[in-house]
């Protein structure tokens, strides 16, 4: 393995922010939909899942970035999966040690972080090519983006489906909860609404940019 | 980017390199997992103990201490002695060391998966004093009401489970009836809209009580003596 063919990215604010907005794993790249839909029926679950995924993402990306010149190309996916699985197991035990209730609420989805394509995608597309510090910042941004997206779904679903936020009553007492919001279809409804909003904002922004360009051309 | 000195020293086939890399990564990950496991094991065990303790004291009102006992066809033994086979039950006592009840685990098929619960049986009144759902995957908003619906939980403040004359089962099996149709002390008033989940709870209690209530009554005096 001689010099890397890839351009090393310069560390900047954009390295972090990209995961939050421009390349948001959920709202823009539509990756990792399984936990997004499954565990966002309450805000607490969404936070826990987001943090667990962020930890696995950052830790595995960091290790992969460190080992990037030692892992032969042919066995890279296997190596990534082993590394990711290790950190998932670590998180699994950690959550059991923190709270059994939380562990029961998240069910099988902690173990399923292994198969979350956000993480493998980061490993393959970024961590395996970039230096440690940019990788750390980038994966932290991606994890934050993922957590924010889960929160966006979790809060809406809990407020509408249960009338509570983080367990506290926020809706008036005579509010009849929309049970469907906690059930799987509610996940699709809320995700669809968020995607609509994101697409609308992006489109409007692009149109504005085009109009501005058009104006400057005319001048 | 230059290669590490280790790699230059060992000129090897790509196949060997692959195996070596995978082996090293696997060993590293194994080490990490073992470290974390050793570190969290006592904490997790403690969490589980607290969770069981909390549940036991919840289903046996007035209890503050517990002793784990194994009850089987061939008698009774302390769980720590682990002699003979049988079912582990939790004998619960108040501060004076008086037997307040026995907490038992039970389970039955619910709407989506098995509903697992813990319930408290009071041998003095031959009745069930409380239940707590430990694990379920019932439909949120409908079936999961079995865990917290106050009207439903009121069923288990004094649910009759009297042992029959021959001492091999219950006089009246515990069963769920349609919402608002409860007539007898051994019937469970189902939640409307969550009948399957309510029936699962009643079935779990009935199956467990048919077997265990006679055993508990037979060993009632012995149970009272194991107080901590």
CSV table of C-alpha atoms in Angstrom, one decimal:
chain,number,residue,atom,x,y,z
A,1,UNK,CA,0.0,0.0,0.0
A,2,UNK,CA,1.7,3.1,-1.2
A,3,UNK,CA,0.3,6.6,-1.0
A,4,UNK,CA,-3.4,6.8,-0.7
A,5,UNK,CA,-5.2,7.8,-3.8
A,6,UNK,CA,-7.8,9.7,-1.8
A,7,UNK,CA,-7.7,13.4,-1.0
A,8,UNK,CA,-7.3,13.9,2.7
A,9,UNK,CA,-10.1,16.2,3.9
A,10,UNK,CA,-9.2,19.4,5.8
A,11,UNK,CA,-10.7,19.6,9.2
A,12,UNK,CA,-13.3,22.4,9.3
A,13,UNK,CA,-16.7,23.2,10.8
A,14,UNK,CA,-18.3,21.7,7.7
A,15,UNK,CA,-16.8,18.3,8.6
A,16,UNK,CA,-19.1,18.2,11.6
A,17,UNK,CA,-22.1,20.1,10.3
A,18,UNK,CA,-22.4,17.9,7.2
A,19,UNK,CA,-23.8,15.0,9.2
A,20,UNK,CA,-26.4,17.3,10.8
A,21,UNK,CA,-27.8,18.9,7.7
A,22,UNK,CA,-26.3,18.3,4.2
A,23,UNK,CA,-25.7,14.6,4.6
A,24,UNK,CA,-28.1,13.9,7.5
A,25,UNK,CA,-28.1,10.0,7.6
A,26,UNK,CA,-31.8,9.8,8.2
A,27,UNK,CA,-33.4,12.8,6.4
A,28,UNK,CA,-31.1,13.0,3.4
A,29,UNK,CA,-29.3,9.7,3.0
A,30,UNK,CA,-32.3,7.6,4.3
A,31,UNK,CA,-30.0,5.1,6.0
A,32,UNK,CA,-30.6,3.1,9.1
A,33,UNK,CA,-34.4,3.2,8.7
A,34,UNK,CA,-35.0,0.1,10.8
A,35,UNK,CA,-34.2,1.6,14.2
A,36,UNK,CA,-35.5,5.0,13.1
A,37,UNK,CA,-39.0,3.6,12.7
A,38,UNK,CA,-38.9,0.9,15.4
A,39,UNK,CA,-37.6,2.6,18.6
A,40,UNK,CA,-38.8,6.2,18.2
A,41,UNK,CA,-42.1,5.6,20.0
A,42,UNK,CA,-40.9,7.6,22.9
A,43,UNK,CA,-38.4,10.4,23.4
A,44,UNK,CA,-36.3,8.4,26.0
A,45,UNK,CA,-35.9,5.5,23.6
A,46,UNK,CA,-34.9,7.8,20.8
A,47,UNK,CA,-32.2,9.5,22.9
A,48,UNK,CA,-30.8,6.2,24.2
A,49,UNK,CA,-30.8,4.7,20.7
A,50,UNK,CA,-29.2,7.8,19.2
A,51,UNK,CA,-26.5,8.0,21.9
A,52,UNK,CA,-25.7,4.2,21.6
A,53,UNK,CA,-25.5,4.5,17.8
A,54,UNK,CA,-23.3,7.6,18.1
A,55,UNK,CA,-20.9,5.8,20.4
A,56,UNK,CA,-20.6,2.8,18.2
A,57,UNK,CA,-20.2,5.0,15.2
A,58,UNK,CA,-17.5,7.2,16.7
A,59,UNK,CA,-15.5,4.4,18.3
A,60,UNK,CA,-15.6,2.0,15.4
A,61,UNK,CA,-14.8,4.8,12.9
A,62,UNK,CA,-11.8,5.9,15.0
A,63,UNK,CA,-10.4,2.4,15.2
A,64,UNK,CA,-11.0,1.8,11.5
A,65,UNK,CA,-9.3,5.1,10.7
A,66,UNK,CA,-6.3,4.1,12.9
A,67,UNK,CA,-6.1,0.6,11.2
A,68,UNK,CA,-6.8,1.9,7.7
A,69,UNK,CA,-3.4,1.2,6.4
A,70,UNK,CA,-3.1,-2.3,8.0
A,71,UNK,CA,-6.4,-3.8,6.8
A,72,UNK,CA,-6.1,-5.5,3.4
A,73,UNK,CA,-8.7,-4.4,0.9
A,74,UNK,CA,-10.1,-7.9,0.4
A,75,UNK,CA,-11.0,-8.5,4.1
A,76,UNK,CA,-12.0,-4.9,4.9
A,77,UNK,CA,-15.8,-5.5,5.2
A,78,UNK,CA,-15.2,-8.5,7.5
A,79,UNK,CA,-12.8,-6.4,9.6
A,80,UNK,CA,-15.2,-3.5,9.9
A,81,UNK,CA,-18.1,-5.8,10.9
A,82,UNK,CA,-16.0,-7.4,13.7
A,83,UNK,CA,-14.9,-4.0,15.0
A,84,UNK,CA,-18.5,-2.6,14.9
A,85,UNK,CA,-19.9,-5.8,16.5
A,86,UNK,CA,-17.3,-5.4,19.3
A,87,UNK,CA,-18.5,-1.9,20.2
A,88,UNK,CA,-22.1,-2.9,19.9
A,89,UNK,CA,-21.5,-5.6,22.5
A,90,UNK,CA,-19.8,-3.1,24.7
A,91,UNK,CA,-22.8,-0.8,24.4
A,92,UNK,CA,-25.1,-3.7,25.0
A,93,UNK,CA,-23.5,-4.5,28.3
A,94,UNK,CA,-23.2,-0.9,29.3
A,95,UNK,CA,-26.9,-0.2,28.8
A,96,UNK,CA,-27.8,-3.3,30.8
A,97,UNK,CA,-25.6,-2.0,33.6
A,98,UNK,CA,-27.1,1.5,33.4
A,99,UNK,CA,-30.8,0.6,33.3
A,100,UNK,CA,-32.6,-2.7,32.8
A,101,UNK,CA,-35.8,-0.9,32.0
A,102,UNK,CA,-34.2,1.0,29.2
A,103,UNK,CA,-32.6,-2.2,28.0
A,104,UNK,CA,-36.0,-4.0,27.9
A,105,UNK,CA,-37.5,-1.0,26.1
A,106,UNK,CA,-34.9,-1.0,23.3
A,107,UNK,CA,-35.2,-4.8,22.9
A,108,UNK,CA,-33.3,-6.3,20.0
A,109,UNK,CA,-32.4,-3.0,18.4
A,110,UNK,CA,-29.2,-2.5,20.4
A,111,UNK,CA,-27.8,-5.7,18.9
A,112,UNK,CA,-29.1,-4.7,15.5
A,113,UNK,CA,-26.9,-1.6,15.5
A,114,UNK,CA,-24.3,-4.0,14.0
A,115,UNK,CA,-26.4,-4.0,10.8
A,116,UNK,CA,-27.0,-0.2,10.8
A,117,UNK,CA,-25.8,0.9,7.4
A,118,UNK,CA,-25.0,4.4,8.7
A,119,UNK,CA,-22.1,2.9,10.5
A,120,UNK,CA,-20.8,0.6,7.9
A,121,UNK,CA,-21.3,3.3,5.3
A,122,UNK,CA,-19.2,5.7,7.3
A,123,UNK,CA,-16.5,3.1,7.7
A,124,UNK,CA,-16.3,2.3,4.0
A,125,UNK,CA,-16.9,5.8,2.7
A,126,UNK,CA,-15.0,7.9,5.2
A,127,UNK,CA,-13.1,6.3,8.1
A,128,UNK,CA,-11.1,4.0,5.8
A,129,UNK,CA,-9.7,6.9,3.9
A,130,UNK,CA,-9.4,9.8,6.2
A,131,UNK,CA,-7.1,10.6,9.1
A,132,UNK,CA,-8.1,10.1,12.7
A,133,UNK,CA,-9.1,13.6,13.8
A,134,UNK,CA,-11.3,14.4,10.7
A,135,UNK,CA,-12.9,10.9,11.1
A,136,UNK,CA,-13.7,11.6,14.7
A,137,UNK,CA,-15.3,14.9,14.0
A,138,UNK,CA,-17.2,13.7,11.0
A,139,UNK,CA,-18.6,10.6,12.7
A,140,UNK,CA,-19.5,12.7,15.7
A,141,UNK,CA,-21.5,14.9,13.4
A,142,UNK,CA,-23.1,12.0,11.7
A,143,UNK,CA,-24.0,10.5,15.1
A,144,UNK,CA,-25.5,13.9,16.2
A,145,UNK,CA,-27.5,14.0,13.0
A,146,UNK,CA,-28.8,10.6,13.6
A,147,UNK,CA,-29.7,11.4,17.2
A,148,UNK,CA,-31.4,14.6,16.2
A,149,UNK,CA,-33.4,12.7,13.6
A,150,UNK,CA,-34.5,10.1,16.1
A,151,UNK,CA,-35.4,12.8,18.5
A,152,UNK,CA,-37.5,14.6,15.8
A,153,UNK,CA,-39.5,11.4,15.3
A,154,UNK,CA,-39.6,10.4,19.0
A,155,UNK,CA,-40.9,13.7,20.4
A,156,UNK,CA,-43.6,14.0,17.8
A,157,UNK,CA,-44.7,10.4,18.3
A,158,UNK,CA,-44.7,10.6,22.1
A,159,UNK,CA,-46.5,13.9,22.3
A,160,UNK,CA,-49.2,12.9,19.8
A,161,UNK,CA,-49.4,9.2,20.7
A,162,UNK,CA,-49.2,9.4,24.5
A,163,UNK,CA,-49.7,13.0,25.4
A,164,UNK,CA,-46.4,13.1,27.2
A,165,UNK,CA,-42.9,14.2,26.7
A,166,UNK,CA,-40.1,12.3,28.4
A,167,UNK,CA,-42.9,10.8,30.6
A,168,UNK,CA,-44.3,14.2,31.7
A,169,UNK,CA,-47.8,15.1,30.7
A,170,UNK,CA,-47.7,18.0,28.1
A,171,UNK,CA,-51.1,17.7,26.5
A,172,UNK,CA,-54.3,18.9,28.2
A,173,UNK,CA,-56.0,16.2,30.3
A,174,UNK,CA,-58.9,15.8,27.8
A,175,UNK,CA,-56.6,15.1,24.9
A,176,UNK,CA,-57.3,11.7,23.5
A,177,UNK,CA,-53.9,10.2,22.5
A,178,UNK,CA,-53.5,9.1,18.8
A,179,UNK,CA,-52.5,5.6,19.6
A,180,UNK,CA,-51.6,5.0,15.9
A,181,UNK,CA,-48.6,7.3,16.4
A,182,UNK,CA,-46.9,4.9,18.8
A,183,UNK,CA,-47.7,1.9,16.6
A,184,UNK,CA,-45.5,1.2,13.5
A,185,UNK,CA,-47.7,3.1,11.0
A,186,UNK,CA,-47.2,6.2,13.1
A,187,UNK,CA,-43.5,5.9,12.5
A,188,UNK,CA,-44.0,6.0,8.8
A,189,UNK,CA,-46.4,8.9,9.0
A,190,UNK,CA,-44.0,11.1,11.1
A,191,UNK,CA,-41.0,10.1,9.0
A,192,UNK,CA,-42.9,10.9,5.8
A,193,UNK,CA,-43.9,14.3,7.2
A,194,UNK,CA,-40.3,15.2,8.2
A,195,UNK,CA,-39.0,14.1,4.8
A,196,UNK,CA,-41.6,16.3,3.2
A,197,UNK,CA,-40.5,19.2,5.3
A,198,UNK,CA,-36.8,18.6,4.6
A,199,UNK,CA,-37.4,18.2,0.9
A,200,UNK,CA,-39.5,21.4,0.7
A,201,UNK,CA,-36.9,23.5,2.5
A,202,UNK,CA,-34.0,22.2,0.3
A,203,UNK,CA,-36.0,22.8,-2.8
A,204,UNK,CA,-36.9,26.3,-1.8
A,205,UNK,CA,-33.3,27.0,-1.0
A,206,UNK,CA,-32.1,25.7,-4.3
A,207,UNK,CA,-34.7,27.8,-6.2
A,208,UNK,CA,-33.6,30.9,-4.3
A,209,UNK,CA,-30.0,30.2,-5.3
A,210,UNK,CA,-31.0,29.8,-8.9
A,211,UNK,CA,-33.0,33.0,-8.9
A,212,UNK,CA,-30.1,34.9,-7.4
A,213,UNK,CA,-27.7,33.5,-10.0
A,214,UNK,CA,-30.2,34.4,-12.7
A,215,UNK,CA,-30.3,38.0,-11.4
A,216,UNK,CA,-26.5,38.3,-11.2
A,217,UNK,CA,-26.2,36.9,-14.8
A,218,UNK,CA,-28.7,39.4,-16.1
A,219,UNK,CA,-26.7,42.3,-14.6
B,1,UNK,CA,2.5,6.6,3.4
B,2,UNK,CA,5.2,4.0,4.3
B,3,UNK,CA,4.5,0.6,5.6
B,4,UNK,CA,5.0,-0.3,9.2
B,5,UNK,CA,8.4,-2.0,10.0
B,6,UNK,CA,6.6,-5.1,11.1
B,7,UNK,CA,5.2,-5.6,7.6
B,8,UNK,CA,8.4,-5.1,5.8
B,9,UNK,CA,10.1,-7.7,8.1
B,10,UNK,CA,7.6,-10.4,7.2
B,11,UNK,CA,7.2,-10.6,3.4
B,12,UNK,CA,4.2,-12.9,3.1
B,13,UNK,CA,1.5,-14.0,0.8
B,14,UNK,CA,-1.6,-11.8,0.7
B,15,UNK,CA,-3.6,-14.8,2.1
B,16,UNK,CA,-1.4,-14.9,5.1
B,17,UNK,CA,-1.7,-11.2,5.6
B,18,UNK,CA,-5.5,-11.4,5.5
B,19,UNK,CA,-5.7,-14.1,8.0
B,20,UNK,CA,-3.2,-12.3,10.2
B,21,UNK,CA,-5.2,-9.0,10.1
B,22,UNK,CA,-8.5,-10.7,10.8
B,23,UNK,CA,-7.0,-12.8,13.6
B,24,UNK,CA,-5.5,-9.7,15.2
B,25,UNK,CA,-8.7,-7.7,15.0
B,26,UNK,CA,-10.7,-10.7,16.3
B,27,UNK,CA,-8.3,-11.0,19.3
B,28,UNK,CA,-8.5,-7.3,20.0
B,29,UNK,CA,-12.3,-7.3,19.9
B,30,UNK,CA,-12.4,-10.4,22.1
B,31,UNK,CA,-10.2,-8.7,24.6
B,32,UNK,CA,-12.4,-5.6,24.6
B,33,UNK,CA,-15.6,-7.6,25.0
B,34,UNK,CA,-14.2,-9.7,27.9
B,35,UNK,CA,-12.9,-6.6,29.7
B,36,UNK,CA,-16.3,-4.9,29.4
B,37,UNK,CA,-18.1,-8.1,30.4
B,38,UNK,CA,-16.0,-8.6,33.5
B,39,UNK,CA,-16.5,-4.9,34.4
B,40,UNK,CA,-20.3,-4.8,34.0
B,41,UNK,CA,-21.2,-8.3,35.2
B,42,UNK,CA,-21.5,-7.5,38.9
B,43,UNK,CA,-23.4,-4.2,38.1
B,44,UNK,CA,-25.9,-6.1,35.9
B,45,UNK,CA,-26.4,-8.8,38.5
B,46,UNK,CA,-27.0,-6.2,41.1
B,47,UNK,CA,-29.5,-4.4,38.8
B,48,UNK,CA,-31.4,-7.7,38.2
B,49,UNK,CA,-31.5,-8.4,41.9
B,50,UNK,CA,-32.9,-4.9,42.6
B,51,UNK,CA,-35.5,-5.3,39.8
B,52,UNK,CA,-36.7,-8.6,41.3
B,53,UNK,CA,-36.7,-7.3,44.8
B,54,UNK,CA,-38.7,-4.2,43.8
B,55,UNK,CA,-41.2,-6.4,41.9
B,56,UNK,CA,-41.6,-8.9,44.8
B,57,UNK,CA,-42.3,-6.1,47.3
B,58,UNK,CA,-44.7,-4.6,44.8
B,59,UNK,CA,-46.8,-7.7,44.4
B,60,UNK,CA,-46.8,-8.7,48.1
B,61,UNK,CA,-48.1,-5.6,50.0
B,62,UNK,CA,-46.4,-4.9,53.2
B,63,UNK,CA,-43.3,-7.1,52.5
B,64,UNK,CA,-39.8,-5.8,53.2
B,65,UNK,CA,-37.7,-8.9,53.2
B,66,UNK,CA,-37.5,-11.9,50.9
B,67,UNK,CA,-36.1,-15.4,50.9
B,68,UNK,CA,-35.7,-17.5,47.8
B,69,UNK,CA,-37.2,-20.9,48.1
B,70,UNK,CA,-37.4,-23.9,45.8
B,71,UNK,CA,-40.8,-25.6,45.9
B,72,UNK,CA,-41.2,-29.0,44.2
B,73,UNK,CA,-43.3,-32.1,44.4
B,74,UNK,CA,-40.7,-33.6,46.8
B,75,UNK,CA,-40.7,-30.8,49.2
B,76,UNK,CA,-39.2,-27.4,50.0
B,77,UNK,CA,-35.6,-26.2,50.1
B,78,UNK,CA,-33.8,-22.9,50.3
B,79,UNK,CA,-32.7,-21.7,46.9
B,80,UNK,CA,-29.1,-21.4,48.3
B,81,UNK,CA,-29.0,-25.1,49.1
B,82,UNK,CA,-30.3,-25.9,45.6
B,83,UNK,CA,-31.4,-29.4,46.4
B,84,UNK,CA,-34.0,-31.2,44.4
B,85,UNK,CA,-35.9,-29.7,41.5
B,86,UNK,CA,-38.9,-27.5,41.6
B,87,UNK,CA,-39.8,-23.9,41.0
B,88,UNK,CA,-38.0,-21.0,42.6
B,89,UNK,CA,-40.5,-18.8,44.5
B,90,UNK,CA,-39.9,-15.7,46.7
B,91,UNK,CA,-41.2,-15.9,50.2
B,92,UNK,CA,-41.8,-12.3,51.4
B,93,UNK,CA,-41.9,-11.2,55.0
B,94,UNK,CA,-42.6,-8.0,56.8
B,95,UNK,CA,-40.2,-6.5,59.3
B,96,UNK,CA,-41.3,-8.7,62.2
B,97,UNK,CA,-40.5,-11.8,60.1
B,98,UNK,CA,-44.1,-12.7,59.5
B,99,UNK,CA,-44.9,-14.4,56.2
B,100,UNK,CA,-46.9,-11.8,54.1
B,101,UNK,CA,-47.1,-13.9,50.9
B,102,UNK,CA,-45.2,-15.7,48.2
B,103,UNK,CA,-44.2,-14.1,44.9
B,104,UNK,CA,-44.1,-16.4,41.9
B,105,UNK,CA,-43.2,-16.0,38.2
B,106,UNK,CA,-45.7,-17.0,35.5
B,107,UNK,CA,-46.1,-16.6,31.8
B,108,UNK,CA,-48.6,-17.3,29.0
B,109,UNK,CA,-48.9,-16.6,25.3
B,110,UNK,CA,-50.2,-13.1,24.7
B,111,UNK,CA,-51.2,-11.3,21.5
B,112,UNK,CA,-47.7,-11.1,20.0
B,113,UNK,CA,-45.4,-12.9,22.3
B,114,UNK,CA,-45.3,-14.5,25.8
B,115,UNK,CA,-46.4,-12.2,28.6
B,116,UNK,CA,-44.2,-12.8,31.7
B,117,UNK,CA,-45.3,-11.6,35.0
B,118,UNK,CA,-44.7,-11.8,38.7
B,119,UNK,CA,-47.6,-12.2,41.2
B,120,UNK,CA,-48.0,-12.3,44.9
B,121,UNK,CA,-50.0,-15.1,46.6
B,122,UNK,CA,-51.2,-14.7,50.1
B,123,UNK,CA,-51.7,-18.2,51.7
B,124,UNK,CA,-53.6,-16.7,54.6
B,125,UNK,CA,-56.5,-15.5,52.5
B,126,UNK,CA,-55.9,-18.0,49.6
B,127,UNK,CA,-55.8,-15.1,47.2
B,128,UNK,CA,-53.6,-13.2,44.8
B,129,UNK,CA,-52.6,-9.8,46.1
B,130,UNK,CA,-50.9,-8.2,43.1
B,131,UNK,CA,-49.3,-8.7,39.8
B,132,UNK,CA,-46.5,-7.0,37.9
B,133,UNK,CA,-45.8,-7.5,34.2
B,134,UNK,CA,-42.1,-8.2,33.8
B,135,UNK,CA,-41.9,-8.6,30.0
B,136,UNK,CA,-44.4,-8.2,27.2
B,137,UNK,CA,-44.7,-7.0,23.6
B,138,UNK,CA,-48.4,-6.4,23.6
B,139,UNK,CA,-49.8,-3.6,21.4
B,140,UNK,CA,-49.0,-0.2,22.8
B,141,UNK,CA,-52.2,1.7,23.7
B,142,UNK,CA,-54.3,-1.5,23.7
B,143,UNK,CA,-52.8,-4.7,25.1
B,144,UNK,CA,-50.1,-3.0,27.1
B,145,UNK,CA,-52.8,-1.6,29.4
B,146,UNK,CA,-52.5,-4.9,31.3
B,147,UNK,CA,-49.4,-3.5,32.9
B,148,UNK,CA,-50.9,-0.2,34.3
B,149,UNK,CA,-54.7,0.0,33.8
B,150,UNK,CA,-56.0,0.8,37.3
B,151,UNK,CA,-59.3,-0.9,36.7
B,152,UNK,CA,-57.7,-4.0,35.5
B,153,UNK,CA,-55.1,-4.1,38.3
B,154,UNK,CA,-57.9,-3.9,40.8
B,155,UNK,CA,-58.8,-7.5,39.8
B,156,UNK,CA,-55.7,-8.6,41.6
B,157,UNK,CA,-56.1,-7.0,45.0
B,158,UNK,CA,-57.9,-10.1,46.2
B,159,UNK,CA,-58.3,-12.6,43.4
B,160,UNK,CA,-59.5,-15.9,44.9
B,161,UNK,CA,-57.4,-19.0,44.4
B,162,UNK,CA,-58.7,-21.6,46.9
B,163,UNK,CA,-57.2,-25.1,46.9
B,164,UNK,CA,-59.8,-27.8,46.3
B,165,UNK,CA,-60.6,-30.6,48.8
B,166,UNK,CA,-58.3,-33.2,47.2
B,167,UNK,CA,-55.4,-30.7,47.3
B,168,UNK,CA,-54.3,-31.1,43.7
B,169,UNK,CA,-55.6,-27.9,42.1
B,170,UNK,CA,-58.0,-24.9,42.5
B,171,UNK,CA,-61.7,-25.2,43.5
B,172,UNK,CA,-62.5,-22.6,40.9
B,173,UNK,CA,-60.0,-22.0,38.0
B,174,UNK,CA,-59.0,-18.4,37.5
B,175,UNK,CA,-60.4,-17.1,34.2
B,176,UNK,CA,-61.0,-13.9,32.4
B,177,UNK,CA,-64.5,-12.8,31.6
B,178,UNK,CA,-65.7,-10.1,29.2
B,179,UNK,CA,-65.4,-6.5,30.5
B,180,UNK,CA,-68.1,-5.7,33.1
B,181,UNK,CA,-69.1,-9.4,33.5
B,182,UNK,CA,-67.1,-10.2,36.6
B,183,UNK,CA,-69.3,-12.0,39.1
B,184,UNK,CA,-67.1,-14.2,41.3
B,185,UNK,CA,-63.9,-13.5,43.2
B,186,UNK,CA,-61.9,-15.9,41.0
B,187,UNK,CA,-62.8,-14.1,37.7
B,188,UNK,CA,-60.7,-11.5,36.0
B,189,UNK,CA,-62.5,-8.6,34.4
B,190,UNK,CA,-60.9,-8.2,31.0
B,191,UNK,CA,-60.0,-4.8,29.5
B,192,UNK,CA,-62.3,-4.1,26.6
B,193,UNK,CA,-60.1,-3.9,23.5
B,194,UNK,CA,-57.4,-6.0,25.1
B,195,UNK,CA,-59.2,-9.2,25.7
B,196,UNK,CA,-56.4,-11.5,24.4
B,197,UNK,CA,-53.8,-9.8,26.6
B,198,UNK,CA,-56.2,-10.0,29.6
B,199,UNK,CA,-56.9,-13.7,29.0
B,200,UNK,CA,-53.1,-14.3,28.8
B,201,UNK,CA,-52.7,-12.8,32.3
B,202,UNK,CA,-55.6,-15.0,33.6
B,203,UNK,CA,-54.2,-18.1,31.9
B,204,UNK,CA,-50.7,-17.5,33.3
B,205,UNK,CA,-52.1,-17.1,36.8
B,206,UNK,CA,-54.4,-20.1,36.5
B,207,UNK,CA,-51.7,-22.4,35.2
B,208,UNK,CA,-49.2,-21.4,37.8
B,209,UNK,CA,-51.7,-21.4,40.7
B,210,UNK,CA,-53.2,-24.8,39.8
B,211,UNK,CA,-49.8,-26.3,40.3
B,212,UNK,CA,-48.3,-24.1,43.0
B,213,UNK,CA,-51.2,-23.1,45.3
B,214,UNK,CA,-51.5,-26.6,46.7
B,215,UNK,CA,-47.7,-26.8,47.3
B,216,UNK,CA,-47.6,-23.5,49.0
B,217,UNK,CA,-50.5,-24.4,51.3
B,218,UNK,CA,-48.9,-27.7,52.1
B,219,UNK,CA,-45.7,-26.1,53.1
B,220,UNK,CA,-47.2,-23.0,54.6
B,221,UNK,CA,-45.8,-23.5,58.1
B,222,UNK,CA,-42.4,-24.4,56.8
B,223,UNK,CA,-42.4,-21.3,54.6
B,224,UNK,CA,-43.2,-19.2,57.7
B,225,UNK,CA,-40.1,-20.6,59.4
B,226,UNK,CA,-37.5,-19.6,56.8
B,227,UNK,CA,-37.9,-15.9,57.7
B,228,UNK,CA,-34.5,-14.1,57.6
